[in-house]
Coordinates of C-alpha atoms in Angstrom, one line a residue:
M285 CA 0.0 0.0 0.0
D286 CA 1.4 3.4 -0.8
T287 CA 2.3 6.0 1.8
M288 CA -0.1 8.9 1.6
Q289 CA 1.0 12.5 1.9
G290 CA -1.1 15.5 3.1
S291 CA -4.2 15.5 5.2
K292 CA -6.7 17.2 2.9
A293 CA -6.6 14.7 0.0
D294 CA -6.7 11.7 2.4
L295 CA -9.6 12.9 4.4
A296 CA -11.6 13.7 1.3
D297 CA -11.2 10.2 -0.1
A298 CA -13.2 7.6 1.8
D299 CA -11.5 4.6 0.3
R300 CA -7.9 5.9 0.9
L301 CA -8.8 7.1 4.3
G302 CA -10.2 3.8 5.5
A303 CA -7.2 2.0 3.9
A304 CA -4.8 4.3 5.7
L305 CA -6.4 3.8 9.1
V306 CA -6.5 0.0 8.8
E307 CA -2.9 0.0 7.7
I308 CA -1.9 1.9 10.8
A309 CA -4.1 -0.2 13.1
E310 CA -2.6 -3.4 11.6
E311 CA 0.9 -2.2 12.2
A312 CA 0.0 -1.5 15.8
S313 CA -1.6 -5.0 16.0
R314 CA 1.7 -6.6 14.8
L315 CA 3.5 -4.7 17.6
I316 CA 1.0 -5.8 20.3
L317 CA 0.7 -9.5 19.4
P318 CA 4.1 -10.7 20.5
L319 CA 3.4 -9.2 23.9
W320 CA 0.1 -11.0 24.3
R321 CA 0.2 -13.8 26.9
G322 CA 3.7 -12.7 27.9
A323 CA 5.1 -11.7 31.2
L324 CA 4.0 -8.0 31.4
D325 CA 3.9 -5.6 34.2
V326 CA 0.4 -4.3 34.7
H327 CA -0.1 -0.8 36.1
T328 CA -3.2 0.8 37.4
K329 CA -4.4 4.1 36.1
S330 CA -6.1 6.8 38.0
D331 CA -9.5 5.3 37.0
D332 CA -8.4 1.9 38.4
S333 CA -8.3 0.4 34.8
P334 CA -5.1 -1.5 33.8
V335 CA -2.4 -0.4 31.4
T336 CA 0.6 -2.3 30.0
I337 CA 3.6 -1.5 27.8
A338 CA 1.5 -2.9 24.9
D339 CA -1.0 -0.1 25.3
R340 CA 1.7 2.6 25.4
Q341 CA 3.9 1.3 22.6
A342 CA 0.9 0.8 20.3
E343 CA -0.4 4.3 21.1
A344 CA 3.0 5.9 20.4
L345 CA 3.2 4.1 17.0
I346 CA -0.4 5.2 16.0
L347 CA 0.2 8.8 17.1
E348 CA 3.4 8.9 15.0
R349 CA 1.7 7.5 11.9
L350 CA -1.3 9.8 12.2
A351 CA 1.0 12.8 12.5
Q352 CA 2.9 11.7 9.4
R353 CA -0.2 11.0 7.2
F354 CA -2.7 13.6 8.5
P355 CA -0.6 16.5 9.8
G356 CA -2.5 19.1 11.7
V357 CA -5.5 16.9 12.5
P358 CA -5.8 16.7 16.4
V359 CA -5.9 13.3 18.1
V360 CA -7.5 12.4 21.5
S361 CA -6.1 9.0 22.6
E362 CA -6.7 7.0 25.7
E363 CA -3.2 6.7 27.3
D364 CA -2.2 10.3 26.5
A365 CA -5.5 11.4 28.1
S366 CA -4.9 9.2 31.1
E367 CA -1.5 10.7 31.7
F368 CA -1.9 14.3 30.7
G369 CA -5.7 14.9 30.7
V370 CA -8.1 15.6 27.9
P371 CA -8.2 18.9 26.0
E372 CA -10.7 21.5 27.2
K373 CA -12.0 21.9 23.6
I374 CA -11.5 20.1 20.3
A375 CA -11.7 20.9 16.6
D376 CA -14.6 20.0 14.5
R377 CA -12.6 17.2 12.9
F378 CA -10.3 15.0 15.0
F379 CA -9.2 11.4 15.6
L380 CA -10.1 9.2 18.5
V381 CA -7.7 6.4 19.3
D382 CA -7.8 3.5 21.6
P383 CA -4.6 1.5 21.0
L384 CA -5.7 -1.5 23.0
D385 CA -9.4 -1.7 23.9
G386 CA -10.0 -4.6 26.2
T387 CA -6.8 -4.5 28.3
K388 CA -8.4 -6.6 30.9
A389 CA -9.0 -9.4 28.3
F390 CA -5.5 -8.9 27.0
V391 CA -4.1 -9.3 30.6
R392 CA -6.2 -12.4 31.1
G393 CA -4.9 -13.9 27.9
D394 CA -8.3 -13.8 26.2
P395 CA -8.4 -12.9 22.5
S396 CA -11.1 -10.3 22.6
F397 CA -9.2 -7.0 22.4
T398 CA -8.9 -4.5 19.6
V399 CA -6.9 -1.6 18.1
N400 CA -9.2 1.3 17.2
I401 CA -8.8 4.5 15.2
G402 CA -11.8 6.6 14.4
L403 CA -12.3 10.0 12.7
I404 CA -14.9 12.4 13.9
Q405 CA -16.4 15.3 12.0
G406 CA -19.2 17.4 13.2
G407 CA -19.7 15.3 16.2
R408 CA -20.2 12.1 14.2
P409 CA -17.9 9.2 13.3
I410 CA -17.2 9.3 9.6
A411 CA -14.4 6.8 9.2
G412 CA -12.7 4.1 11.2
A413 CA -10.7 0.9 11.5
V414 CA -10.8 -1.9 14.1
V415 CA -8.3 -4.8 14.3
V416 CA -8.4 -7.9 16.5
P417 CA -4.7 -8.8 16.8
P418 CA -5.0 -12.5 17.8
T419 CA -7.3 -13.4 14.8
G420 CA -6.1 -10.8 12.3
E421 CA -9.7 -9.7 11.7
A422 CA -10.1 -6.1 10.6
W423 CA -13.1 -3.9 9.8
L424 CA -12.8 -0.6 8.0
T425 CA -15.0 2.0 6.4
S426 CA -15.1 2.7 2.6
S427 CA -17.1 4.6 0.1
A428 CA -19.1 1.5 -0.6
G429 CA -19.8 0.7 3.1
A430 CA -18.1 -1.5 5.7
I431 CA -15.3 -3.9 4.6
K432 CA -14.0 -6.9 6.6
K433 CA -10.5 -8.3 6.1
E434 CA -9.2 -11.6 7.6
P435 CA -6.3 -13.9 6.9
G436 CA -6.8 -16.3 4.0
R437 CA -9.7 -14.4 2.4
D438 CA -10.2 -11.5 0.1
P439 CA -11.6 -8.4 1.7
R440 CA -15.4 -8.4 1.5
P441 CA -18.3 -6.0 2.2
V442 CA -20.3 -6.7 5.3
K443 CA -23.8 -5.5 6.3
V444 CA -26.0 -5.8 9.3
R445 CA -28.8 -8.4 9.3
A446 CA -32.5 -8.1 9.9
C447 CA -33.3 -9.1 13.5
P448 CA -34.9 -12.5 13.8
P449 CA -38.6 -12.4 14.6
A450 CA -38.2 -14.4 17.7
G451 CA -35.6 -12.0 19.1
G452 CA -32.0 -11.4 18.2
V453 CA -28.6 -12.0 19.7
A454 CA -27.4 -9.5 22.3
L455 CA -23.8 -8.9 23.1
I456 CA -23.0 -8.3 26.8
S457 CA -19.9 -8.0 29.0
H458 CA -18.5 -11.0 30.9
T459 CA -19.1 -9.3 34.2
M460 CA -22.7 -8.4 33.7
K461 CA -24.8 -9.2 36.8
P462 CA -27.8 -11.5 36.3
E463 CA -30.3 -8.9 37.5
T464 CA -28.9 -6.4 35.0
L465 CA -29.2 -8.9 32.2
D466 CA -32.8 -9.7 33.1
D467 CA -33.7 -6.0 33.1
L468 CA -32.1 -5.5 29.6
R469 CA -33.8 -8.6 28.3
R470 CA -37.2 -7.2 29.3
R471 CA -36.4 -3.8 27.9
Y472 CA -35.0 -4.9 24.5
G473 CA -36.6 -8.3 23.9
F474 CA -33.5 -10.3 22.8
A475 CA -33.5 -14.1 22.8
E476 CA -29.9 -15.0 23.2
T477 CA -26.7 -13.5 24.6
Q478 CA -23.0 -13.7 23.9
A479 CA -20.4 -12.4 26.2
M480 CA -17.3 -10.6 24.8
D481 CA -15.0 -7.7 25.5
S482 CA -14.0 -4.6 23.6
S483 CA -15.3 -2.7 20.6
V484 CA -15.5 -6.0 18.6
K485 CA -19.1 -6.2 19.8
L486 CA -20.1 -3.4 17.4
C487 CA -18.2 -5.1 14.6
R488 CA -20.0 -8.4 15.1
I489 CA -23.3 -6.5 14.7
A490 CA -21.8 -4.8 11.6
E491 CA -21.0 -8.1 10.0
G492 CA -24.4 -9.6 10.8
T493 CA -23.5 -12.2 13.4
A494 CA -25.3 -10.4 16.3
D495 CA -28.2 -7.9 16.6
I496 CA -27.9 -5.6 19.6
Y497 CA -25.5 -4.3 22.2
P498 CA -27.2 -2.3 25.0
R499 CA -24.6 -0.5 27.0
H500 CA -26.0 0.9 30.2
G501 CA -22.7 1.8 31.8
P502 CA -19.7 4.1 31.4
T503 CA -17.5 4.2 28.3
M504 CA -15.2 6.8 26.8
E505 CA -15.5 8.2 23.3
W506 CA -12.3 6.5 22.1
D507 CA -13.7 3.1 23.2
I508 CA -16.3 3.0 20.5
A509 CA -15.8 5.7 17.9
A510 CA -14.0 3.5 15.3
A511 CA -16.4 0.6 15.6
H512 CA -19.3 3.0 15.5
A513 CA -18.1 4.3 12.2
V514 CA -17.9 0.7 10.9
L515 CA -21.4 -0.1 12.2
L516 CA -22.9 3.0 10.5
A517 CA -21.1 2.0 7.2
A518 CA -22.6 -1.5 7.5
G519 CA -26.2 0.0 7.8
G520 CA -26.5 -0.2 11.6
R521 CA -27.1 2.5 14.1
L522 CA -26.0 3.6 17.6
T523 CA -28.2 6.0 19.6
T524 CA -29.0 6.9 23.2
P525 CA -31.5 4.5 24.8
E526 CA -34.2 7.1 23.9
G527 CA -33.2 6.9 20.2
E528 CA -31.4 10.3 20.1
P529 CA -28.2 10.8 18.1
F530 CA -25.0 9.8 19.8
L531 CA -22.4 12.6 19.5
Y532 CA -18.7 12.9 20.0
G533 CA -16.3 15.7 20.9
K534 CA -17.8 16.2 24.4
A535 CA -14.7 18.0 25.7
T536 CA -16.6 19.7 28.5
E537 CA -17.7 16.2 29.8
G538 CA -14.1 14.8 29.6
F539 CA -15.0 12.8 26.4
R540 CA -17.2 10.5 28.5
N541 CA -20.1 8.7 27.0
G542 CA -23.6 8.2 28.3
W543 CA -25.6 5.0 27.9
F544 CA -26.1 3.8 24.3
V545 CA -27.7 1.0 22.3
A546 CA -26.1 -0.3 19.1
R547 CA -28.4 -2.2 16.7
G548 CA -28.3 -3.9 13.3
A549 CA -31.1 -3.5 10.8

């Protein structure tokens, strides 16, 4: 793939933009993978979440590549924000980066963690790439919709599916309490559940293997922006529980998200 120069041309070309973002995310994935299931020191951040050298090295690489390819476009990234704080205001167009979403899964040795790069414009995710390092799966946005890449197969378009009449598959966290699950089942009417970590949940909906992800709990904008862009490109949607648009760039709120619901068709 060719190295792209200059931010304006790249940001105006949906295919080249998605390809550039997934290339950077895949490079970070190759850096992370040898560290997985290795003997790593795990540190605790101010919010009590874990961080490892894999998070930090992947973020440094992504920030360097974004600065090279998209000079002048600001970036809000998880580890930088944890160490130095978030900006008090942000431009209309900016990147959100989570270099290793699902660090708890990474530390446990589970394969459900991702590398995420999303582009926001006007409060909405307009492009993104998500990579799962252990499987090599990757999802990206393009002018034709959402694309999935995986080892041994040609890249292919993916789309959300129609929810089965009897109720669809809901994606939940491994730590969800039974009473919380019962409440969500009554509210959203799903028939089955699958537990998994990280932003891959949104990508599973985008590719049509699940139907809904109700998140009644805290997240940060960088946790979901890239996968939200993929979900939108695949024909899905992500809103507040009341059905209102879900917006990014909430600098005055520390880039924290409220509750949301992601759905397929």
